[in-house]
Each structure stands twice: as structure tokens, then as C-alpha cells.
PDB file of C-alpha atoms in Angstrom:
ATOM      1  CA  UNK A   1       4.654  -2.759 -76.550  1.00 52.00           C
ATOM      2  CA  UNK A   2       4.148  -3.791 -72.925  1.00 58.00           C
ATOM      3  CA  UNK A   3       0.992  -4.169 -70.891  1.00 58.00           C
ATOM      4  CA  UNK A   4       0.796  -4.390 -67.136  1.00 64.00           C
ATOM      5  CA  UNK A   5      -2.015  -6.094 -65.258  1.00 66.00           C
ATOM      6  CA  UNK A   6      -2.677  -6.017 -61.544  1.00 68.00           C
ATOM      7  CA  UNK A   7      -5.573  -7.664 -59.721  1.00 72.00           C
ATOM      8  CA  UNK A   8      -6.744  -6.872 -56.212  1.00 73.00           C
ATOM      9  CA  UNK A   9     -10.013  -7.539 -54.395  1.00 73.00           C
ATOM     10  CA  UNK A  10     -11.703  -8.835 -57.543  1.00 77.00           C
ATOM     11  CA  UNK A  11     -10.759  -5.807 -59.654  1.00 75.00           C
ATOM     12  CA  UNK A  12      -8.230  -5.680 -62.449  1.00 78.00           C
ATOM     13  CA  UNK A  13      -6.206  -2.731 -63.640  1.00 74.00           C
ATOM     14  CA  UNK A  14      -4.565  -2.902 -67.066  1.00 71.00           C
ATOM     15  CA  UNK A  15      -1.809  -0.398 -67.878  1.00 71.00           C
ATOM     16  CA  UNK A  16      -0.206   0.008 -71.268  1.00 70.00           C
ATOM     17  CA  UNK A  17       2.885   1.710 -72.651  1.00 68.00           C
ATOM     18  CA  UNK A  18       1.323   1.766 -76.122  1.00 68.00           C
ATOM     19  CA  UNK A  19       1.295   5.199 -77.772  1.00 68.00           C
ATOM     20  CA  UNK A  20      -2.251   6.434 -78.198  1.00 68.00           C
ATOM     21  CA  UNK A  21      -3.820   4.429 -75.354  1.00 69.00           C
ATOM     22  CA  UNK A  22      -4.105   7.582 -73.267  1.00 67.00           C
ATOM     23  CA  UNK A  23      -2.626  11.030 -73.058  1.00 72.00           C
ATOM     24  CA  UNK A  24       0.173  11.879 -70.672  1.00 75.00           C
ATOM     25  CA  UNK A  25      -1.038  13.625 -67.561  1.00 81.00           C
ATOM     26  CA  UNK A  26      -4.130  11.455 -67.089  1.00 83.00           C
ATOM     27  CA  UNK A  27      -5.561  11.158 -63.581  1.00 89.00           C
ATOM     28  CA  UNK A  28      -8.077   8.573 -62.438  1.00 89.00           C
ATOM     29  CA  UNK A  29      -9.668   7.968 -59.053  1.00 94.00           C
ATOM     30  CA  UNK A  30     -10.344   4.461 -57.756  1.00 91.00           C
ATOM     31  CA  UNK A  31     -12.533   3.763 -54.706  1.00 92.00           C
ATOM     32  CA  UNK A  32     -11.095   1.176 -52.281  1.00 91.00           C
ATOM     33  CA  UNK A  33     -12.337  -0.283 -48.993  1.00 91.00           C
ATOM     34  CA  UNK A  34      -9.187   0.206 -46.863  1.00 93.00           C
ATOM     35  CA  UNK A  35      -6.861   2.823 -48.308  1.00 95.00           C
ATOM     36  CA  UNK A  36      -4.668   2.816 -45.165  1.00 96.00           C
ATOM     37  CA  UNK A  37      -3.897  -0.891 -45.710  1.00 94.00           C
ATOM     38  CA  UNK A  38      -3.039  -0.190 -49.357  1.00 92.00           C
ATOM     39  CA  UNK A  39      -0.754   2.638 -48.223  1.00 95.00           C
ATOM     40  CA  UNK A  40       1.039   0.349 -45.733  1.00 95.00           C
ATOM     41  CA  UNK A  41       1.482  -2.272 -48.462  1.00 91.00           C
ATOM     42  CA  UNK A  42       2.967   0.228 -50.940  1.00 90.00           C
ATOM     43  CA  UNK A  43       5.314   1.776 -48.357  1.00 93.00           C
ATOM     44  CA  UNK A  44       6.338  -1.705 -47.202  1.00 93.00           C
ATOM     45  CA  UNK A  45       7.622  -2.539 -50.693  1.00 89.00           C
ATOM     46  CA  UNK A  46      10.263   0.190 -50.238  1.00 90.00           C
ATOM     47  CA  UNK A  47      10.168   1.345 -53.853  1.00 85.00           C
ATOM     48  CA  UNK A  48      12.874   3.948 -54.280  1.00 84.00           C
ATOM     49  CA  UNK A  49      10.849   6.405 -56.385  1.00 79.00           C
ATOM     50  CA  UNK A  50       7.306   5.613 -55.256  1.00 80.00           C
ATOM     51  CA  UNK A  51       6.733   6.497 -51.613  1.00 89.00           C
ATOM     52  CA  UNK A  52       3.207   7.946 -51.663  1.00 93.00           C
ATOM     53  CA  UNK A  53       1.674   9.632 -48.668  1.00 96.00           C
ATOM     54  CA  UNK A  54      -1.735   9.060 -47.093  1.00 97.00           C
ATOM     55  CA  UNK A  55      -3.722  12.296 -47.212  1.00 97.00           C
ATOM     56  CA  UNK A  56      -6.944  13.361 -45.513  1.00 96.00           C
ATOM     57  CA  UNK A  57      -8.689  15.844 -47.795  1.00 96.00           C
ATOM     58  CA  UNK A  58     -11.039  18.755 -46.989  1.00 95.00           C
ATOM     59  CA  UNK A  59     -13.763  16.881 -48.915  1.00 94.00           C
ATOM     60  CA  UNK A  60     -13.642  14.048 -46.338  1.00 96.00           C
ATOM     61  CA  UNK A  61     -11.666  11.336 -48.107  1.00 97.00           C
ATOM     62  CA  UNK A  62      -8.426   9.515 -47.360  1.00 97.00           C
ATOM     63  CA  UNK A  63      -6.271   9.249 -50.476  1.00 98.00           C
ATOM     64  CA  UNK A  64      -3.057   7.701 -51.793  1.00 97.00           C
ATOM     65  CA  UNK A  65      -1.811   8.972 -55.156  1.00 96.00           C
ATOM     66  CA  UNK A  66       0.734   7.075 -57.236  1.00 92.00           C
ATOM     67  CA  UNK A  67       2.361   8.669 -60.277  1.00 87.00           C
ATOM     68  CA  UNK A  68       4.495   7.520 -63.177  1.00 79.00           C
ATOM     69  CA  UNK A  69       7.343   9.231 -65.083  1.00 75.00           C
ATOM     70  CA  UNK A  70       4.886  10.467 -67.754  1.00 75.00           C
ATOM     71  CA  UNK A  71       2.764  12.488 -65.339  1.00 80.00           C
ATOM     72  CA  UNK A  72      -0.106  10.019 -65.072  1.00 83.00           C
ATOM     73  CA  UNK A  73      -1.662   9.596 -61.618  1.00 90.00           C
ATOM     74  CA  UNK A  74      -3.807   6.955 -59.924  1.00 91.00           C
ATOM     75  CA  UNK A  75      -5.570   8.129 -56.774  1.00 96.00           C
ATOM     76  CA  UNK A  76      -6.952   5.413 -54.510  1.00 94.00           C
ATOM     77  CA  UNK A  77      -9.493   6.776 -52.040  1.00 97.00           C
ATOM     78  CA  UNK A  78     -12.155   5.999 -49.478  1.00 97.00           C
ATOM     79  CA  UNK A  79     -14.766   8.238 -47.867  1.00 95.00           C
ATOM     80  CA  UNK A  80     -14.475   9.324 -44.240  1.00 92.00           C
ATOM     81  CA  UNK A  81     -17.466   9.499 -41.892  1.00 86.00           C
ATOM     82  CA  UNK A  82     -18.931  12.925 -41.185  1.00 83.00           C
ATOM     83  CA  UNK A  83     -17.807  14.335 -37.832  1.00 78.00           C
ATOM     84  CA  UNK A  84     -21.474  14.832 -36.817  1.00 76.00           C
ATOM     85  CA  UNK A  85     -22.190  11.080 -37.187  1.00 60.00           C
TER      86      UNK A  85
END
């Protein structure tokens, strides 16, 4: 059994390969302060199978979604200002 831990900006994310810790196909959303910087960092690592895009959504967020081979997804997002502001 392996566990993965990543810390960033005072937050920790623990991932596990242990059967029963979560069901395949899970999707969580994580608010971040500068999603564009996170996107640049991930793209800069030049991972062969993880080249996520930076998306602007109709619900006024910028998002980067990272997936794994089991169909799990982590979406990192930040809100965008309203155009009227």
C-alpha cells in the first residue's frame, strides 16, 4: 500500500492507492489563489501523460483538472471577477 502526500501553501493533500479509501471516478474541487501559476508549474514539469489545460468556465471560474488512470479527478479553481465590476 502506498500513500502520497503533497503540501502547498499550507495545505496538504494525501492520496492513497489502498482499496476502499475511495471509489474510482471520484472528483473533488480545490480552491486556490493563483490557478494560472499552478498551471504553469504543472506544464513546466513536462509530464508525458499529464498536460492539463487552463479553462475559463461559464460559471466564472478558471480551472485546471488533473486525472489519474483510475478516473479520479482533482480540479483546482479560482473565481473570476464579474464583468460588471
